[in-house]
Coordinates of C-alpha atoms (C1' of nucleotides) in Angstrom, one line a residue:
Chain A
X2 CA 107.2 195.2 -9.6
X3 CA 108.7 196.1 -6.1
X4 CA 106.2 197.7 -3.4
X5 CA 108.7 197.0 -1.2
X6 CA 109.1 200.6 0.1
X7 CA 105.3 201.6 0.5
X8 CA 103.8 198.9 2.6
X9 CA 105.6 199.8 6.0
X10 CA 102.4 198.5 8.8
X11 CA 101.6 195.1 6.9
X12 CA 103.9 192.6 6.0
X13 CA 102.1 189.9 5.2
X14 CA 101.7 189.6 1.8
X15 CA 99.5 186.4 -0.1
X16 CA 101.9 185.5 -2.3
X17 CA 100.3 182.2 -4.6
X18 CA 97.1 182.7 -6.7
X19 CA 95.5 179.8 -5.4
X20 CA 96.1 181.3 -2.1
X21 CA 94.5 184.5 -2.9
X22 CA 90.8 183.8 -3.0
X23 CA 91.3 181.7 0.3
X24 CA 92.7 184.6 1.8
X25 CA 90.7 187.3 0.8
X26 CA 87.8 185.2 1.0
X27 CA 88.0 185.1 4.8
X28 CA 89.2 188.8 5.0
X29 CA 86.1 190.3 3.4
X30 CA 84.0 187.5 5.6
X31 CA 86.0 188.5 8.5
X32 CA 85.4 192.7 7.7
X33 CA 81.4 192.2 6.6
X34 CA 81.2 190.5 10.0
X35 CA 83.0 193.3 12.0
X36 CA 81.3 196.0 9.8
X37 CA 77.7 194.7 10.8
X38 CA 78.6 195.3 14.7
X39 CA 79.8 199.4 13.7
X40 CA 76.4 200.7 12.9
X41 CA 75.4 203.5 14.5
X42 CA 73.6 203.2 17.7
X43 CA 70.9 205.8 17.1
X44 CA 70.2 204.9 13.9
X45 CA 67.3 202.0 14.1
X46 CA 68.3 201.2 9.8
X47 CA 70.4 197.9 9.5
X48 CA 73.2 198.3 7.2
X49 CA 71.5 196.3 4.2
X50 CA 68.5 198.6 4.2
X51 CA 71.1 201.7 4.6
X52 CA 72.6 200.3 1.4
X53 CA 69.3 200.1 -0.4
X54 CA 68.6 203.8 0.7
X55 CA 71.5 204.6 -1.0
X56 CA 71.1 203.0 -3.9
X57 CA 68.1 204.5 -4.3
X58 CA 69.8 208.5 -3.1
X59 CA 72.3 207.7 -5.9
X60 CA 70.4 205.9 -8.9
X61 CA 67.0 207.4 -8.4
X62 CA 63.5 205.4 -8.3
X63 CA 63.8 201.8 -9.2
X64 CA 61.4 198.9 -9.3
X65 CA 62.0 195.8 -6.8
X66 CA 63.7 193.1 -9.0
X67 CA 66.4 195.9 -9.8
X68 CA 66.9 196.9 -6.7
X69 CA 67.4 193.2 -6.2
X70 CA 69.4 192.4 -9.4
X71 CA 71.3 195.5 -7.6
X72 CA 71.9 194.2 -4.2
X73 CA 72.5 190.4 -5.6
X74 CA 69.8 189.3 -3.1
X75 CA 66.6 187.2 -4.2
X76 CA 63.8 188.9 -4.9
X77 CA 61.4 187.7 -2.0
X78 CA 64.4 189.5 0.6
X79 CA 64.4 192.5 -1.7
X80 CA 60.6 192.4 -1.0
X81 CA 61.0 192.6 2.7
X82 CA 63.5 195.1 3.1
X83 CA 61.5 197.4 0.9
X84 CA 58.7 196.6 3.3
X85 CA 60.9 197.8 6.3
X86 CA 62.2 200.9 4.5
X87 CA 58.3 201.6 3.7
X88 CA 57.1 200.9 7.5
X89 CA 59.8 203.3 8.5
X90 CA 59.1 206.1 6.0
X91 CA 62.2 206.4 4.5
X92 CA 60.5 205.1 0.9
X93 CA 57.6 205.3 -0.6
X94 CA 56.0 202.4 -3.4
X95 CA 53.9 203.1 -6.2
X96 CA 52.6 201.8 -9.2
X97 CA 54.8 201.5 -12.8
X98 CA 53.1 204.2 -15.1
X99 CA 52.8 201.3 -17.5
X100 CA 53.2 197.8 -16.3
X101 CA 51.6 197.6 -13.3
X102 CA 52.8 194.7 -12.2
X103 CA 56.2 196.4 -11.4
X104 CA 56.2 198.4 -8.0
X105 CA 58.6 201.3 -8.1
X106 CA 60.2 202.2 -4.7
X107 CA 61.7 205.8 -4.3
X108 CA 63.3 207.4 -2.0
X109 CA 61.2 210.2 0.3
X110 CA 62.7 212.9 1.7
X111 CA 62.8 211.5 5.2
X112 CA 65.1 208.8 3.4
X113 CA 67.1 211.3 2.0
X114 CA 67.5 213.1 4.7
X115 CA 68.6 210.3 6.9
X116 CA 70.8 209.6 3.9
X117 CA 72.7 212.6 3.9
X118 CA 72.5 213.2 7.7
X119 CA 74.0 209.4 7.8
X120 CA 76.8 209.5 4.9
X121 CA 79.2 211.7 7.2
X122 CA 78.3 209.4 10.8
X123 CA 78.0 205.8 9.8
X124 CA 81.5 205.5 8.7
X125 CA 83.0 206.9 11.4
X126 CA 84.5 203.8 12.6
X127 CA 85.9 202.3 9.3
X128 CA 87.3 205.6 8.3
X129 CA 88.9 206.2 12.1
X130 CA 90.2 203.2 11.0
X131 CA 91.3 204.2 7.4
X132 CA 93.1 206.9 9.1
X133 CA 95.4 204.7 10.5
X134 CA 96.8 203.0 7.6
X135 CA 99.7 204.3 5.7
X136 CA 98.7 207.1 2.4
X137 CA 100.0 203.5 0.5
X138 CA 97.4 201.3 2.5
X139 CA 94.4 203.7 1.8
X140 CA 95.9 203.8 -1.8
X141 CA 95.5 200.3 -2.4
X142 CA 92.0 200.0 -0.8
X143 CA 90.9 202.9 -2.8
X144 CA 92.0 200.8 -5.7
X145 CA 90.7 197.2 -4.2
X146 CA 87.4 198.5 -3.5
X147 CA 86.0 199.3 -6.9
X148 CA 87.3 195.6 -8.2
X149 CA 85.6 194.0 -5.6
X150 CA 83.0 195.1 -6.5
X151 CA 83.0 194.0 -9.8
X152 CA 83.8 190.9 -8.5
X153 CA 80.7 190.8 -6.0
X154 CA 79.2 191.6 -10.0
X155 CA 80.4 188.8 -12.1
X156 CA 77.9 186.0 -12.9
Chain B
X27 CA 102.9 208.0 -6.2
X28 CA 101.3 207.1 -9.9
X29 CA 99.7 203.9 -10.5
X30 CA 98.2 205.0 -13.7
X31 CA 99.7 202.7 -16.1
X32 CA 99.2 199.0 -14.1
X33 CA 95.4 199.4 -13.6
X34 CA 93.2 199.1 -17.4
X35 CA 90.6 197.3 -16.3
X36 CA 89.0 199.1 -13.5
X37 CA 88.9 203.0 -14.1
X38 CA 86.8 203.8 -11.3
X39 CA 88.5 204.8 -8.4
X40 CA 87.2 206.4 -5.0
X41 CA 88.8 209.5 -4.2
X42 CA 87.8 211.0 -1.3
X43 CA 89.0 209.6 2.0
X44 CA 85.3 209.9 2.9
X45 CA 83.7 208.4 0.3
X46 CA 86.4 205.5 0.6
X47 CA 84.7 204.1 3.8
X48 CA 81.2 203.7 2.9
X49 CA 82.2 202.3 -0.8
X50 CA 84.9 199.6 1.0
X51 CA 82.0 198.9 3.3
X52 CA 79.6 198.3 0.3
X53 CA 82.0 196.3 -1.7
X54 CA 83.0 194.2 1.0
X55 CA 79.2 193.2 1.8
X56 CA 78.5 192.7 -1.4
X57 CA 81.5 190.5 -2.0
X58 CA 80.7 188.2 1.2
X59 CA 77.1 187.8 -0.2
X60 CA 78.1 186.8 -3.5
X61 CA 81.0 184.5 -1.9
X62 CA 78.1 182.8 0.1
X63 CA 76.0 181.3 -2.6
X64 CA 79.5 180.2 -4.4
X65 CA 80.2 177.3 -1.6
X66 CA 80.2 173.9 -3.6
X67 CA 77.1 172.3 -3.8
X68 CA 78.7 168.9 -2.5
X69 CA 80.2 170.4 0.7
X70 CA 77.9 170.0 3.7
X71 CA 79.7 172.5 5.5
X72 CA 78.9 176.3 5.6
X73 CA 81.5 178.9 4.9
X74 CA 82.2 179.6 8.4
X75 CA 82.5 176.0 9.7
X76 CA 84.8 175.8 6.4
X77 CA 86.7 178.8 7.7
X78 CA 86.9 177.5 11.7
X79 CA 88.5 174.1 10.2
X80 CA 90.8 176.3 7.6
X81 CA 91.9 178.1 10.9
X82 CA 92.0 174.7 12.9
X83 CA 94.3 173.5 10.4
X84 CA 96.5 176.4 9.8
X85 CA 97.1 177.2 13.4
X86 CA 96.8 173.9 15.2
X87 CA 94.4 172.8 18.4
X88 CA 92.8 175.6 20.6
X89 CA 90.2 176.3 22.7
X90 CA 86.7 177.7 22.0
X91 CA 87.9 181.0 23.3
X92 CA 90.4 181.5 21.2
X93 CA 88.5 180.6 18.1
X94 CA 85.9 182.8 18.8
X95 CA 88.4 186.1 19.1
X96 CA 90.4 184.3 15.9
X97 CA 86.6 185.0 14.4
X98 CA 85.7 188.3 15.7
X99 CA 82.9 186.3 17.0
X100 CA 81.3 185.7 20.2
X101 CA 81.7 182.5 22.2
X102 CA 78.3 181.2 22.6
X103 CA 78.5 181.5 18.4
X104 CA 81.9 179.6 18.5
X105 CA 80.3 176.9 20.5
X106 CA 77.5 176.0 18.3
X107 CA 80.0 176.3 15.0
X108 CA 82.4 173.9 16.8
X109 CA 79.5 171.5 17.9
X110 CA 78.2 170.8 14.8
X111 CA 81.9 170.5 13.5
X112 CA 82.2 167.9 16.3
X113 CA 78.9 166.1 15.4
X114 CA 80.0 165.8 11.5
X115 CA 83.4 164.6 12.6
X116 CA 85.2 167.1 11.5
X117 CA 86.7 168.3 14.8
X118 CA 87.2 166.7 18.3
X119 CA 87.1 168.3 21.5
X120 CA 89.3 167.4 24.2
X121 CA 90.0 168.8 27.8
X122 CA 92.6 171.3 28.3
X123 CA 95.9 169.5 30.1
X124 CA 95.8 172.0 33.2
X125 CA 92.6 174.4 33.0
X126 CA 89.8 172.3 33.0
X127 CA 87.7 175.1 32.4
X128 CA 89.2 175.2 28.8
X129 CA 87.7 172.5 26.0
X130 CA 90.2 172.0 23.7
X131 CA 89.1 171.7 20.0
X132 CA 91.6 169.9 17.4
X133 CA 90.6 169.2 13.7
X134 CA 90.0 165.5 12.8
X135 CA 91.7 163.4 9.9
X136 CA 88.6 163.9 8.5
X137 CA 88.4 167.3 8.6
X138 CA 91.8 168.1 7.6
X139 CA 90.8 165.4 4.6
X140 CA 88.3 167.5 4.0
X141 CA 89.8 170.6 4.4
X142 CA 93.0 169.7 1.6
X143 CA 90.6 168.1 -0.6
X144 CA 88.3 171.4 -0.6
X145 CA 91.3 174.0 -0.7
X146 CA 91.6 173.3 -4.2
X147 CA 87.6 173.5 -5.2
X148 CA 86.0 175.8 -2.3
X149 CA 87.3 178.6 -3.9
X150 CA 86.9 177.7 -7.3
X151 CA 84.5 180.6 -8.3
X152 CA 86.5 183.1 -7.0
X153 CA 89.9 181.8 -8.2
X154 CA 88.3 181.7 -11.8
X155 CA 87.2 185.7 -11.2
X156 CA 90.7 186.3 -10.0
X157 CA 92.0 184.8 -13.2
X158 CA 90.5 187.2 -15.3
X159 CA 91.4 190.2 -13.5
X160 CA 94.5 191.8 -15.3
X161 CA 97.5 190.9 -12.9
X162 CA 98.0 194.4 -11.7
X163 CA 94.3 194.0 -10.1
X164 CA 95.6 190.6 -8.7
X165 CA 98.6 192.3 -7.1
X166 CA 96.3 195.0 -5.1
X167 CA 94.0 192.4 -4.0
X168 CA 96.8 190.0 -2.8
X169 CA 98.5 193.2 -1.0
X170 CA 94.3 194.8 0.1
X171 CA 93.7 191.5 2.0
X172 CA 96.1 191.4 4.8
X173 CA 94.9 195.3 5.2
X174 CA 91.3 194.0 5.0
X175 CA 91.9 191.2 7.6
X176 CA 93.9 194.0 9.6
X177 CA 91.0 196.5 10.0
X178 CA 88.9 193.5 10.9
X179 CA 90.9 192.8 14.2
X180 CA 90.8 196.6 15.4
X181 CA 89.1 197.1 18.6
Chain C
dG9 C1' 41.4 184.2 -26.1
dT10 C1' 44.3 181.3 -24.0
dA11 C1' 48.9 179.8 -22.7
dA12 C1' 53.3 181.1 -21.1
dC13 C1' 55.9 184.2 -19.0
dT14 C1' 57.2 188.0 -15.5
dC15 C1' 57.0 190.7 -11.2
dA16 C1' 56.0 190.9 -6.6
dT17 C1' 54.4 188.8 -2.6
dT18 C1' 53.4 185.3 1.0
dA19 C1' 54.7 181.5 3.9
dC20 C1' 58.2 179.0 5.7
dC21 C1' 62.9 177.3 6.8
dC22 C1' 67.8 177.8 8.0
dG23 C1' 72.2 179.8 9.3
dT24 C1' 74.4 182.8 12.2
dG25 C1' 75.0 186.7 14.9
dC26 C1' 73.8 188.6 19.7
dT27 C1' 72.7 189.0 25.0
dA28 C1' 71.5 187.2 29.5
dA29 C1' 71.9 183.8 32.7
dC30 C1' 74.0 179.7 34.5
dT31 C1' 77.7 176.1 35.7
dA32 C1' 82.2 174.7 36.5
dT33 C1' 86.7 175.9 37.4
dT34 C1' 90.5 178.8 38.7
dC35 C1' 92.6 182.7 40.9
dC36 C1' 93.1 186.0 44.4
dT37 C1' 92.9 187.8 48.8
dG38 C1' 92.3 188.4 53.6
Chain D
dC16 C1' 92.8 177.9 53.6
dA17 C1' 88.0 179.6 52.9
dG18 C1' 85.3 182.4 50.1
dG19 C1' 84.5 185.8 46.7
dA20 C1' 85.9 187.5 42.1
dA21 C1' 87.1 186.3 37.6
dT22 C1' 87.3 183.3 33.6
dA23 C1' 85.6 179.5 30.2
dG24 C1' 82.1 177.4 28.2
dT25 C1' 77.4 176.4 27.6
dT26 C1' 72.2 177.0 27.4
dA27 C1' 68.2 179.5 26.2
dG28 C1' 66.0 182.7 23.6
dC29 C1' 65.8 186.5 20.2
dA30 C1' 66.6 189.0 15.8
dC31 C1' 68.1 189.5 11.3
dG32 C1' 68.7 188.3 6.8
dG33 C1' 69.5 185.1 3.4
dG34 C1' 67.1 181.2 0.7
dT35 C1' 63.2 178.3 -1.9
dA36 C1' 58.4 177.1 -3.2
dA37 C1' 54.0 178.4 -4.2
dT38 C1' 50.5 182.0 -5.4
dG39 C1' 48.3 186.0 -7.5
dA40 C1' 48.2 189.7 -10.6
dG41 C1' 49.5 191.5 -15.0
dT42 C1' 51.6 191.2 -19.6
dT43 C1' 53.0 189.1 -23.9
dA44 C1' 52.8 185.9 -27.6
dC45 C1' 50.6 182.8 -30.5

DNA sequence: GTAACTCATTACCCGTGCTAACTATTCCTG
DNA sequence: CAGGAATAGTTAGCACGGGTAATGAGTTAC
């Protein structure tokens, strides 16, 4: 297996196993923390309730504790993000039809507008970014992405 | 450029350069959240003390400054992470030889004690994960971090 | 019909980032 | 060489976002 020819910018490669989840460990700590200082300044949404809103722009309507089970946050935090996204206007809570001790958050069209106004502005910085790495850089992290994730998923 | 044949596990990928941004950015913050319940119950330390001493040791002595732009954080955070290192022993702080403005902060035996007997267990979550990812996943995570750790330094 | 469970919430605590303002030291410049 | 500018670290204070424990309301099971 030789990538020797596509990964011209970054040399440093991790090579042991055990090293690996050191390594990435403090790369995706070191990213989340530079990613929370990117947001948009005219945007008043923190980044966790923009990726609620979007949750809820790309699954539809969902009560609380999935949204929670979702985000992998408790459900009290769940709770008060909702609140904030409620204050704002960007969701709306009602009743489950039937068990009505479930509160169903959607999405309102405020939200979804912000949403889609958002998608093309609030990544401006990480995909500036993206657009200086190599075609085989982005490759990879289009590939890395998606199994981090289902890492951030496993029990 | 195919990779079609060393990735079975994860099908999804992102395609668009667009769409690449904000799902990195998801999957990265979702990742650090799910790394930062994972810390061993038995270590005192939280994950970023752990990852100033990892850097302590690694590197060697420095001052507060530097840690702080090693951690893409500000000082006055660096300060209170390398206090309470100093009050559990872990580091000392010393003056800088010529600059006496400079505090110089160098890890304890204790805290490189700590920091070899922890390598092995701090990441013990994680490294079980990686270990059932198919290797090809394992190779573009071990190639993704440096790239990660890369875009975390950009201006 | 009551006991046990589930969902959401409230109240509270902690870690960790930030900025602004301050002190101490060093550097630079007239 | 005196004095202002620049730099390093700290202190104080704020905000956000995670967590747990306890509570109330609703549902399910026996």
């Amino acid at each position: 297996m030789s990538y020797a020819n596509d990964m011209p910018t970054v040399e440093k490669v991790v090579r042991s196993d055990a090293g690996l989840a050191s390594e990435l460990r403090l790369s995706v700590m070191r990213l989340r923390r530079r990613l929370a200082v990117e947001r948009h300044p005219d945007n008043e949404l923190s980044i966790n309730q923009m990726s609620v809103l979007g949750v809820l722009a790309r699954r539809g309507a969902m009560s609380v504790g999935e949204l929670a089970t979702a985000e992998r946050v408790q459900p009290p935090s769940m709770t008060r993000t909702v609140n904030c996204l409620e204050e704002s206007g960007d969701v709306v809570k009602r009743p489950h039809e039937t068990d009505r001790r479930q509160i169903v958050v959607e999405i309102s069209e405020q939200g979804r507008g912000r949403v889609a106004a958002d998608r093309d502005r609030r990544d401006a910085w990480l995909a500036r970014c993206l657009l200086e790495l190599t075609p085989a850089e982005r490759a990879i992290l289009r590939r890395a992405a998606p199994i981090l994730d289902n890492l951030a998923q496993k029990d």
